[in-house]
XYZ file of C-alpha atoms in Angstrom:
672
model
C -23.904 112.563 -14.283
C -23.291 108.864 -14.156
C -23.802 107.478 -10.686
C -21.037 104.448 -11.695
C -18.515 106.813 -12.848
C -18.784 109.245 -9.544
C -16.859 108.121 -6.321
C -19.015 106.045 -4.037
C -18.342 103.531 -1.161
C -21.451 101.366 -1.199
C -23.275 100.571 -4.182
C -25.739 103.522 -5.304
C -28.575 101.006 -6.146
C -31.040 103.642 -6.135
C -29.312 106.069 -8.866
C -28.521 103.490 -11.159
C -30.447 103.221 -14.135
C -30.025 100.260 -16.744
C -28.922 102.585 -19.286
C -25.732 103.660 -17.228
C -24.099 100.421 -17.141
C -22.780 100.503 -20.879
C -20.887 103.931 -20.856
C -19.812 103.372 -17.499
C -18.440 100.222 -18.675
C -16.537 101.856 -21.732
C -15.428 104.671 -20.024
C -13.665 102.391 -16.973
C -12.382 100.197 -19.502
C -10.955 103.483 -21.105
C -9.505 104.689 -17.782
C -7.868 101.163 -17.184
C -6.039 101.105 -20.319
C -4.804 104.395 -19.442
C -3.443 102.961 -16.343
C -1.862 100.098 -18.147
C -0.182 102.409 -20.677
C 1.305 104.614 -17.810
C 2.905 101.163 -16.548
C 4.360 100.205 -19.795
C 5.473 103.752 -20.727
C 7.293 104.250 -17.638
C 11.088 105.173 -18.280
C 12.027 103.444 -15.280
C 13.252 100.151 -15.122
C 10.738 97.353 -14.279
C 10.193 96.776 -10.421
C 7.675 95.034 -7.994
C 5.940 98.345 -7.171
C 5.905 100.414 -10.705
C 5.401 96.939 -12.617
C 3.215 94.463 -10.314
C 1.480 96.576 -7.526
C 0.592 99.251 -10.023
C -1.086 96.279 -12.167
C -2.777 94.891 -9.243
C -4.400 98.409 -8.447
C -5.240 99.222 -12.130
C -8.979 99.134 -13.146
C -10.359 99.279 -9.613
C -13.475 101.191 -10.727
C -14.195 98.911 -13.601
C -14.022 95.723 -11.064
C -16.504 98.024 -8.841
C -18.930 98.507 -11.829
C -18.434 94.832 -13.155
C -19.497 93.232 -9.518
C -22.539 95.414 -9.313
C -23.683 94.629 -12.935
C -22.851 90.860 -12.930
C -24.134 90.550 -9.316
C -27.496 92.294 -10.613
C -27.672 89.957 -13.367
C -27.756 86.948 -10.827
C -29.863 88.507 -8.280
C -32.334 91.029 -9.658
C -32.382 90.816 -13.556
C -34.743 91.229 -16.652
C -34.302 91.215 -20.145
C -32.682 94.619 -20.805
C -29.954 93.383 -18.275
C -29.491 90.436 -20.133
C -29.358 91.831 -23.611
C -26.672 94.479 -21.666
C -24.901 91.122 -20.558
C -24.620 90.100 -24.009
C -23.059 93.188 -25.371
C -20.627 93.662 -22.644
C -19.185 90.178 -21.962
C -17.450 89.920 -25.246
C -15.772 93.694 -24.399
C -14.793 92.644 -21.135
C -13.500 89.421 -22.821
C -11.500 91.541 -25.252
C -10.328 93.893 -22.770
C -8.726 90.972 -20.725
C -6.857 89.744 -23.406
C -6.052 93.076 -24.084
C -4.094 93.333 -20.887
C -2.736 89.572 -20.891
C -1.412 89.793 -24.666
C -0.032 93.102 -23.928
C 3.555 92.434 -25.269
C 5.059 95.425 -23.717
C 3.484 94.624 -20.148
C 4.438 91.248 -20.095
C 8.042 92.023 -21.223
C 7.972 94.279 -17.567
C 6.496 91.420 -15.494
C 8.820 89.091 -16.832
C 11.612 90.930 -15.982
C 10.617 91.534 -12.592
C 9.633 87.475 -12.640
C 13.068 86.805 -13.618
C 14.842 88.854 -10.529
C 12.098 87.448 -8.226
C 14.923 85.474 -5.664
C 17.020 88.608 -5.414
C 13.903 90.995 -4.739
C 13.554 90.285 -0.913
C 9.655 89.848 -1.432
C 7.136 89.061 1.383
C 5.563 85.418 0.909
C 2.220 87.694 -0.476
C 4.257 89.834 -2.738
C 6.224 86.216 -4.293
C 2.327 84.978 -4.247
C 1.129 88.129 -6.434
C 4.196 87.915 -8.524
C 3.901 84.105 -9.198
C -0.226 84.706 -9.905
C 0.588 87.606 -12.279
C 3.031 85.865 -14.384
C 0.992 83.147 -14.333
C -2.086 85.048 -15.617
C -0.219 85.924 -18.643
C 1.756 82.580 -19.636
C -1.525 80.791 -18.990
C -3.413 83.427 -20.959
C -1.359 82.926 -24.112
C 1.173 85.832 -23.239
C 3.991 83.322 -24.597
C 2.403 82.402 -27.821
C 3.014 83.491 -31.066
C 0.811 86.347 -33.121
C -1.278 83.827 -34.977
C -2.003 81.484 -31.712
C -2.977 84.727 -29.820
C -5.428 85.825 -32.201
C -6.940 82.231 -32.170
C -6.635 82.448 -28.468
C -9.008 85.471 -28.376
C -11.434 84.270 -30.634
C -12.019 81.145 -28.395
C -12.329 83.531 -25.558
C -15.058 85.749 -26.983
C -16.448 82.789 -28.327
C -16.900 80.722 -24.791
C -18.030 83.871 -23.315
C -21.199 84.038 -24.853
C -21.393 80.285 -25.263
C -21.468 80.086 -21.186
C -23.993 83.267 -21.300
C -26.483 81.253 -23.927
C -26.133 78.146 -21.729
C -27.031 80.030 -18.610
C -29.994 82.039 -20.333
C -31.364 78.789 -21.829
C -31.759 77.006 -18.453
C -33.380 80.153 -16.782
C -35.647 80.445 -19.517
C -36.711 76.737 -19.388
C -36.688 76.970 -15.633
C -39.236 80.244 -15.781
C -41.349 78.508 -18.727
C -42.459 75.529 -17.172
C -45.387 75.524 -14.564
C -47.672 72.535 -13.668
C -51.082 73.822 -13.154
C -53.001 71.940 -10.725
C -56.806 72.242 -10.253
C -58.367 69.616 -8.186
C -56.771 69.470 -4.781
C -56.288 65.752 -4.559
C -53.332 66.268 -6.480
C -51.353 67.788 -3.810
C -52.110 65.094 -1.400
C -49.228 64.416 0.739
C -47.953 68.203 0.923
C -47.799 69.833 4.010
C -50.310 72.889 4.408
C -47.466 75.353 3.968
C -46.319 74.096 0.807
C -50.005 73.794 -0.380
C -50.712 77.705 0.568
C -47.348 78.593 -1.146
C -48.589 76.861 -4.101
C -52.019 78.794 -4.222
C -50.244 81.848 -3.430
C -47.870 81.120 -6.527
C -51.318 80.576 -8.724
C -52.881 83.656 -7.455
C -49.682 85.873 -8.380
C -50.131 84.540 -11.721
C -53.697 85.345 -11.998
C -54.612 81.490 -11.986
C -57.100 79.375 -9.973
C -55.777 76.251 -7.926
C -51.810 75.559 -7.417
C -48.596 76.250 -9.474
C -45.687 74.105 -9.187
C -42.477 75.175 -10.717
C -39.005 73.962 -11.187
C -37.843 76.392 -8.741
C -36.091 74.469 -5.802
C -38.667 75.519 -2.999
C -41.366 74.663 -5.317
C -39.934 71.337 -6.885
C -38.183 69.969 -4.007
C -41.601 69.521 -1.409
C -43.308 68.315 -4.295
C -40.910 65.408 -5.320
C -40.478 64.800 -1.576
C -44.213 64.400 -0.315
C -46.806 64.371 -3.589
C -48.357 61.204 -3.388
C -49.170 60.952 -6.981
C -46.463 59.364 -8.640
C -47.920 60.378 -12.069
C -47.386 64.048 -11.220
C -43.924 63.416 -9.488
C -42.773 61.512 -12.906
C -43.868 64.596 -15.005
C -42.112 66.877 -12.705
C -38.920 65.044 -12.356
C -39.002 64.469 -16.390
C -39.225 68.325 -16.781
C -36.624 69.333 -14.039
C -34.239 66.434 -15.446
C -34.544 67.938 -19.445
C -33.930 71.191 -19.170
C -32.470 72.670 -22.231
C -32.825 69.024 -23.814
C -35.477 69.410 -26.005
C -34.289 69.927 -29.411
C -35.816 73.406 -29.425
C -34.521 77.108 -29.045
C -33.615 76.479 -25.828
C -31.422 73.394 -26.264
C -28.082 73.278 -24.811
C -26.440 70.015 -26.476
C -24.851 71.937 -29.173
C -23.457 74.977 -26.679
C -22.073 71.811 -24.067
C -20.127 70.187 -27.315
C -19.038 73.507 -28.276
C -18.034 74.920 -24.863
C -16.138 71.180 -24.445
C -14.476 71.504 -27.570
C -13.315 74.928 -27.254
C -11.986 74.611 -23.758
C -9.895 71.415 -25.095
C -8.348 73.504 -28.055
C -7.704 76.407 -25.929
C -5.589 74.228 -23.178
C -3.621 72.932 -26.335
C -3.023 76.283 -27.562
C -1.462 76.948 -24.193
C 0.461 73.478 -24.131
C -1.562 71.573 -21.832
C -2.824 68.039 -22.758
C -6.657 68.865 -21.854
C -8.646 71.670 -20.035
C -8.634 69.645 -16.587
C -4.676 69.613 -16.940
C -4.788 73.475 -17.448
C -7.106 74.151 -14.630
C -5.898 71.514 -12.253
C -2.380 73.153 -12.235
C -3.631 76.091 -10.150
C -5.671 73.594 -7.441
C -4.828 71.611 -4.519
C -5.499 68.475 -6.541
C -2.434 69.559 -9.082
C -3.667 67.018 -11.936
C -6.170 64.995 -13.276
C -4.421 61.623 -12.402
C -4.713 62.830 -8.451
C -8.426 64.110 -8.779
C -9.553 60.410 -10.570
C -7.397 58.593 -7.515
C -9.629 60.887 -5.130
C -13.036 60.306 -6.649
C -12.282 56.447 -6.926
C -10.962 55.932 -3.636
C -14.523 57.349 -2.352
C -16.154 55.335 -4.683
C -14.755 52.194 -3.357
C -15.894 53.200 -0.235
C -19.215 54.546 -0.810
C -20.331 52.333 -3.631
C -21.583 49.036 -1.306
C -23.024 51.281 0.860
C -25.166 53.155 -1.656
C -26.272 49.731 -3.266
C -26.965 48.357 0.211
C -29.223 51.542 0.825
C -30.886 51.576 -2.674
C -32.105 47.812 -2.108
C -33.594 48.456 1.208
C -35.302 51.803 -0.329
C -36.644 49.344 -3.262
C -37.896 46.718 -0.824
C -39.321 49.551 1.510
C -41.162 51.366 -2.026
C -42.552 48.068 -2.546
C -43.816 46.862 0.838
C -45.375 50.031 1.449
C -46.988 50.879 -2.338
C -45.963 47.824 -4.089
C -43.756 49.494 -6.117
C -42.188 46.982 -8.443
C -39.357 49.201 -9.960
C -37.678 52.326 -8.200
C -37.546 55.278 -10.826
C -35.544 58.508 -10.219
C -39.123 60.439 -9.145
C -39.423 57.858 -6.601
C -36.287 58.331 -4.522
C -37.095 61.691 -2.454
C -40.611 60.456 -1.878
C -39.796 57.469 -0.365
C -36.414 58.171 1.197
C -38.377 60.900 3.018
C -40.920 58.258 4.297
C -38.105 55.934 5.338
C -36.521 58.580 6.863
C -39.583 59.337 9.061
C -40.309 55.906 9.574
C -36.854 55.128 10.882
C -36.096 58.422 12.789
C -39.872 59.932 13.088
C -38.354 63.528 11.844
C -39.679 65.137 8.955
C -38.553 68.494 8.248
C -42.487 69.491 9.028
C -41.439 68.848 12.730
C -38.203 70.801 12.384
C -39.484 73.733 10.543
C -41.369 75.489 13.397
C -37.692 75.731 15.111
C -36.220 77.496 12.288
C -37.728 80.680 11.963
C -35.470 82.733 9.333
C -35.050 85.661 11.357
C -33.932 83.208 14.186
C -31.796 81.520 12.322
C -30.152 84.756 10.932
C -29.876 85.653 14.392
C -28.105 82.331 15.314
C -25.501 82.458 12.843
C -24.568 85.886 13.648
C -24.391 84.557 17.244
C -21.782 81.643 16.201
C -19.458 84.347 14.454
C -19.685 86.093 17.585
C -18.793 83.463 19.886
C -15.924 82.220 17.677
C -14.931 85.267 15.898
C -15.978 88.095 18.027
C -17.975 89.572 15.465
C -21.566 92.112 15.904
C -23.902 92.447 13.153
C -26.118 95.922 12.865
C -28.732 95.978 10.922
C -28.955 99.500 9.320
C -30.994 101.443 6.819
C -29.072 103.679 5.269
C -27.110 101.554 2.790
C -28.982 101.494 -0.457
C -30.447 97.947 -1.493
C -31.185 96.868 -5.423
C -34.632 95.133 -3.754
C -37.005 95.727 -0.867
C -36.000 92.617 0.417
C -32.612 92.750 0.880
C -31.467 92.989 4.398
C -27.962 95.389 5.150
C -25.927 95.058 7.948
C -22.565 96.494 9.144
C -20.119 94.384 10.881
C -18.004 95.452 13.614
C -15.639 93.831 15.842
C -16.097 93.660 19.878
C -13.697 96.145 19.804
C -15.838 98.484 17.810
C -13.484 98.124 14.524
C -15.398 98.445 11.500
C -15.300 94.563 9.908
C -17.240 94.616 6.536
C -20.957 95.616 5.302
C -23.126 92.638 4.564
C -26.065 92.144 2.230
C -28.532 89.375 2.654
C -31.277 88.582 0.192
C -33.243 85.396 0.877
C -36.413 84.964 -1.358
C -37.209 83.910 -4.965
C -37.999 86.090 -7.504
C -38.641 86.218 -11.563
C -35.165 87.795 -11.739
C -33.229 85.923 -9.473
C -31.389 82.800 -10.474
C -32.095 79.317 -8.669
C -29.418 78.195 -5.991
C -27.400 79.854 -3.316
C -24.311 81.816 -3.443
C -21.730 84.230 -1.873
C -20.705 87.389 -3.760
C -18.871 90.649 -3.129
C -19.530 93.938 -4.075
C -16.024 95.245 -3.263
C -12.752 93.513 -1.855
C -10.618 93.851 1.051
C -7.278 95.288 0.572
C -4.699 97.745 2.172
C -3.682 101.066 0.028
C -1.496 104.002 1.314
C -1.841 102.846 4.904
C -5.471 102.193 4.635
C -7.189 98.891 5.358
C -10.205 98.828 3.079
C -13.024 96.789 4.423
C -14.940 94.635 2.169
C -18.626 94.642 1.060
C -20.209 91.098 0.915
C -23.349 89.290 0.143
C -25.131 86.302 0.676
C -27.981 85.382 -1.856
C -30.265 82.299 -1.369
C -33.756 81.089 -2.474
C -35.766 80.411 0.854
C -39.478 79.743 1.125
C -41.143 83.183 1.616
C -43.486 83.798 4.629
C -47.000 83.337 4.185
C -50.132 85.352 5.553
C -50.502 82.668 8.255
C -46.854 81.689 8.816
C -43.534 83.451 8.915
C -40.839 82.271 6.781
C -40.057 78.415 8.291
C -36.463 76.776 6.505
C -36.149 73.108 5.942
C -33.172 71.834 7.854
C -31.523 71.695 4.535
C -32.108 75.241 3.896
C -30.893 75.832 7.644
C -27.206 74.390 6.767
C -27.362 76.103 3.177
C -27.579 79.515 5.267
C -24.470 78.616 7.393
C -22.801 77.255 4.143
C -23.559 80.651 2.400
C -22.428 82.488 5.564
C -19.288 80.512 5.904
C -18.161 82.021 2.462
C -19.347 85.506 3.523
C -17.031 85.086 6.722
C -14.136 84.107 4.496
C -14.982 87.398 2.623
C -15.296 89.827 5.775
C -12.358 88.293 7.923
C -10.243 88.870 5.015
C -7.165 90.790 5.796
C -4.537 90.854 2.936
C -2.632 93.538 1.018
C -3.954 93.146 -2.381
C -7.028 92.530 -3.541
C -6.409 89.782 -5.983
C -5.440 87.660 -3.166
C -8.360 88.634 -0.407
C -10.973 86.748 0.982
C -12.314 83.945 -1.334
C -9.827 84.534 -4.152
C -8.166 81.161 -3.210
C -7.473 77.950 -4.865
C -10.804 76.844 -6.109
C -10.531 73.396 -4.240
C -10.107 75.217 -1.013
C -12.609 77.811 -1.102
C -15.335 75.214 0.020
C -13.480 74.834 3.419
C -15.087 77.680 5.052
C -18.389 77.262 4.038
C -18.651 73.714 4.574
C -16.714 73.671 8.144
C -19.739 76.444 9.024
C -22.467 73.608 8.367
C -21.095 71.286 11.242
C -22.613 73.767 13.826
C -25.948 72.930 12.730
C -25.729 69.614 14.265
C -24.354 70.828 17.680
C -26.433 70.989 20.683
C -24.503 73.870 22.128
C -24.993 75.840 18.855
C -28.690 74.798 18.057
C -29.788 75.988 21.678
C -28.957 79.778 20.978
C -31.454 80.105 18.249
C -33.639 77.191 17.371
C -36.626 78.087 19.201
C -40.198 77.497 18.423
C -41.652 80.566 16.515
C -45.141 80.155 18.587
C -44.210 79.147 21.807
C -40.280 80.181 21.948
C -39.576 76.708 23.257
C -36.013 75.480 22.253
C -35.706 72.504 20.203
C -35.795 69.387 21.778
C -32.657 67.360 22.353
C -34.195 64.063 21.204
C -34.699 66.083 17.869
C -31.298 67.227 18.073
C -30.236 63.806 18.452
C -32.418 62.522 15.876
C -30.908 65.342 13.121
C -27.323 63.758 14.054
C -28.384 60.438 13.510
C -30.102 61.445 10.415
C -27.381 63.215 8.929
C -25.638 59.994 7.711
C -28.886 58.623 6.316
C -28.260 57.671 2.958
C -24.829 58.839 3.215
C -23.861 55.973 0.276
C -26.305 56.915 -1.963
C -25.477 60.789 -1.425
C -21.944 60.378 -2.007
C -22.345 58.327 -5.353
C -24.482 61.280 -6.426
C -21.795 63.950 -5.685
C -18.928 61.435 -7.574
C -21.580 61.000 -10.241
C -21.466 64.387 -10.792
C -17.283 65.048 -10.251
C -16.888 62.133 -12.646
C -19.141 63.576 -15.353
C -17.154 66.952 -15.199
C -14.124 65.091 -15.729
C -15.419 63.009 -18.525
C -16.259 66.410 -20.243
C -12.964 68.277 -19.438
C -10.368 65.202 -18.798
C -10.026 64.235 -22.645
C -9.907 65.304 -25.960
C -13.960 65.665 -26.921
C -13.697 65.907 -30.303
C -15.053 62.038 -30.772
C -18.140 63.154 -28.727
C -21.204 63.699 -30.805
C -23.908 62.387 -28.997
C -24.096 64.055 -25.329
C -26.269 61.925 -23.852
C -24.793 58.948 -24.817
C -21.513 60.402 -23.589
C -22.985 61.031 -20.495
C -24.600 57.556 -19.871
C -20.831 56.261 -20.501
C -19.581 58.783 -17.605
C -22.619 57.389 -15.276
C -21.786 54.025 -15.630
C -20.249 53.033 -12.524
C -22.547 55.228 -10.468
C -25.906 54.526 -11.626
C -28.495 52.909 -9.380
C -31.830 54.109 -10.952
C -32.934 52.814 -14.427
C -31.780 55.283 -16.941
C -34.746 57.686 -18.701
C -33.917 58.607 -22.515
C -35.728 62.019 -21.802
C -33.564 63.847 -19.346
C -29.934 64.796 -19.629
C -27.772 66.419 -16.763
C -25.196 67.986 -19.029
C -27.489 70.552 -20.734
C -28.165 71.949 -17.614
C -25.043 71.486 -15.701
C -24.294 75.324 -14.980
C -21.572 74.432 -12.606
C -19.523 73.310 -15.281
C -20.905 74.744 -18.349
C -21.683 78.304 -16.936
C -20.057 78.650 -13.469
C -16.581 78.199 -12.576
C -16.513 74.533 -11.658
C -15.630 73.038 -14.919
C -12.821 70.296 -13.817
C -13.353 71.510 -10.426
C -16.877 69.586 -9.520
C -14.914 67.079 -7.500
C -13.846 70.299 -5.215
C -17.259 69.598 -3.122
C -15.856 66.276 -1.864
C -12.255 67.553 -1.789
C -13.476 70.376 0.618
C -15.253 67.850 2.645
C -12.552 66.031 3.608
C -10.859 69.101 4.466
C -13.987 70.591 6.255
C -14.565 67.031 8.353
C -10.693 67.159 9.185
C -10.701 70.610 10.394
C -14.321 70.102 12.720
C -12.475 66.985 14.042
C -10.158 69.669 15.953
C -13.018 71.636 17.388
C -15.050 68.691 18.371
C -11.766 67.748 20.245
C -11.089 70.741 22.135
C -14.880 72.459 21.904
C -17.001 73.686 19.299
C -16.774 77.134 20.777
C -13.330 77.075 21.674
C -11.630 80.196 21.442
C -7.941 78.965 20.760
C -9.119 76.778 17.825
C -11.441 79.427 16.146
C -8.535 82.153 16.354
C -6.383 79.677 14.899
C -8.632 78.754 11.924
C -9.226 82.769 11.334
C -5.542 83.876 11.641
C -4.628 81.057 9.090
C -7.467 80.207 6.913
C -10.164 83.010 7.299
C -8.288 86.045 6.982
C -5.368 85.001 4.731
C -7.144 84.830 1.560
C -4.912 83.384 -1.456
C -1.786 84.929 0.145
C -0.115 81.519 0.397
C -0.173 77.890 -0.789
C -3.382 76.381 0.899
C -2.044 73.546 1.986
C 0.579 75.186 3.948
C -2.400 77.599 5.651
C -4.085 74.598 6.267
C -1.515 72.457 8.046
C -0.388 75.723 10.041
C -4.014 75.870 11.335
C -4.815 71.637 12.099
C -0.646 70.997 12.688
C -0.992 68.098 9.437
C -2.377 67.321 6.138
C -6.264 66.374 6.140
C -7.274 62.835 6.556
C -9.750 60.918 4.004
C -10.780 59.006 7.037
C -12.166 62.205 8.815
C -14.730 62.212 6.331
C -15.560 58.699 5.893
C -16.075 58.376 9.584
C -18.357 61.344 9.829
C -20.386 59.779 6.929
C -20.562 56.227 8.721
C -18.772 54.948 5.739
C -15.965 53.296 7.396
C -15.843 49.368 7.421
């Protein structure tokens, strides 16, 4: 019996074989189609219950199989799973098109939508109706047959191009190795990083040390390695991923994806892909996004230039560097930061043992939101390293299942993310609780040291956990409006706001304890962390803005005139450049966020959410970072509400007013 087709609560990982996936997908799609047929063949007049709700709760088994499969494809993949993904993706794309282009179904939805003012619906029901109608109209339900056909072709091609894009980036990341046999080449690297590089070499049956393009290997090398030539070599390899004119090259994929997205938007009556996307965002229009990015650019650029000149001067004094290059940035910034604050990651890491940080984030969640995390061994995992928890509130009510997967592996993509194996919803009087997962890539423990996190990794853990809380504390009726199912430029608020606790004495005292002595982190270090948090904030802001502008340059115009990816990118970066250009590198060919993930026309939302989070945390600062009243307001109006209402309405209900850009500029030290 196929374990994916028998009823299960938590994912039955140990029983699933790769060959189970495709038959399970096919069967679940067949059942979901039958559910849709029951809706369209219903002889009763269309109503909210027999059409909108029935559609909302259809295909649940398919959704669960999809979430298990695609989560594995991100966190524990192999060639077989990747091959299945290539076969399944077009079928799923076709399936979702079959639904959105089902005329009988759309006719029923349109009927209910036409009666919306007289139906006496709750706010959540109104949102669901609006969302369901738009999911059809924005996917071509009002188009003529020939245009519908073209839309299907575009969607099928896009789903494969995006997968191919991601596979190329992963292949490039996995194939590159810098093999070092002379210990002098590792000069400057902390002992822990050297040990990790030696361990990596050993695991591949090699002598010496290995450095790769995976973040835990790449970032420390760029930050600490004295050897400028090797930093250059590594930086150029990292910056030229999928830009080598070979079988893993993504230039053609980038051009095709941009062009197809534009054509798709035009078919649906939108000027550009960005106009299409932003209709369903807090920002609403490309004009507003440009205005927002440029407002920040004006404030950040003078500061960034000043910081860059200071860094150039410092590098010149220290090592007679005539021209600061991209591969010098991290290295000299770290040196300058150490000089100014006498603060480096190696001083901080002993206070951030992974287990202690996990315990810390749980304690913060308990103090704010009354949650208890209990590690359990009776929930199946997809890898031994995964930790499993049951989450309860302080009254003992079950809240969520939580999976945590913290270390890099061959089958795992880089970066950090939150995902879900099962959404929260209410059905037949039962509040069905969610299954949430955080996936990260933190340095593993070594024979001599436990896993010690850099401060940046600590904030990453808190960030992803913020997304996790948004999923765990969900309390809505409909799964498609639950948890993180919110406007894309709102989704980063819960995650980014959580990072603020990492800078607060009251929070750090809960968990930042030396792994050998148990000593609580000294407060002068905490003070330095706070002061250094705005170090080079102008340059950091400029960098984020450059990515947002690059994204809009691909998606906010007609891209048919673009023939040279690198040239186009250079043009987009011209107002944000600090370092000399390197002709052999290209960001776009590995910009997975916008060409593979869901951030197309949405990269600005990181900064947008920073404004929200700075403004939100200002209230905690004012009333106390563990103030129950503020925390409860945040839980009730933001974390539990998912996408049930317009996010600006929810935010104002929590904060009492719209967010102010000044809150971010003040925190970043960018106010004149």
